[in-house]
Amino acid sequence: MTTEPPPLRPASTDPADYLAADDVIDHGHPEIRALADRLRRDSVRESARAAFEYVRDRVAHSADLGRWSAAYRASDVLAAGDAICHGKAHLLTAVLRAQGIPAGLCYQRLDVLHALVAVHWPRPEGGGTWVRLDPRGNKPGVDAQFATDPADERPAWPVDPARGEFWYDTVYPATPDGLRTALATADPGRTGYGYYLPVEL
């Protein structure tokens, strides 16, 4: 089994699904819309970079901060200022969609299920490609970076197949049902996520 991320494939063939809002990726919320407008730049690429860097750097990962909001809905994550990877991925997806940039959710199986964001980039020759962004938040030993090409993807964590770790290759337009149910069971202030976060989809 390879350690390299496989090419991503969308779960839905309808591009509109990757711009849609729901009650988790709630980019109709006025604070999400306001943030998306503040982060809008002169190009789609730079708007996406600004959104990624904001969520990566300005919204803390709960484990790094030691404050556990249990927020997972995008607007709640923005209000709380911290979340685990899933909440941060929901917020970044919401901001990107509010800017009109198609985005979805993708995952790694590590010791728990790790969430990333996939962004669809059109190509001059037609079509397009999905590229992973990891807004988890950097720290010593973690250096996730912005990319617009699969060859340049820089997620926070590699995978180790010897430990049963792997990349999922699906881009989901919404949080998978079982994961969403699990996220809703988290308790604000209760340290850690091993008691509710699944290991895999």
PDB file of C-alpha atoms in Angstrom, residues 20 56 68-69 88 107-108 113 120 182 185 187 195:
ATOM      1  CA  ALA A  20     -24.139  23.894  -1.367  1.00  0.00           C
ATOM      2  CA  ARG A  56      -5.036  27.074   9.612  1.00  0.00           C
ATOM      3  CA  TRP A  68     -12.114  21.893  23.828  1.00  0.00           C
ATOM      4  CA  SER A  69     -15.045  23.719  22.294  1.00  0.00           C
ATOM      5  CA  LYS A  88     -11.684  23.343  11.011  1.00  0.00           C
ATOM      6  CA  TYR A 107     -10.073  11.996   5.025  1.00  0.00           C
ATOM      7  CA  GLN A 108      -7.106  10.007   6.292  1.00  0.00           C
ATOM      8  CA  LEU A 113     -10.115   9.703  11.408  1.00  0.00           C
ATOM      9  CA  HIS A 120     -11.527  21.733  -7.222  1.00  0.00           C
ATOM     10  CA  ALA A 182     -20.221  11.063  16.299  1.00  0.00           C
ATOM     11  CA  THR A 185     -21.757  13.575  20.832  1.00  0.00           C
ATOM     12  CA  ASP A 187     -18.824  17.332  25.190  1.00  0.00           C
ATOM     13  CA  TYR A 195     -14.074   8.699  23.222  1.00  0.00           C
TER      14      TYR A 195
END
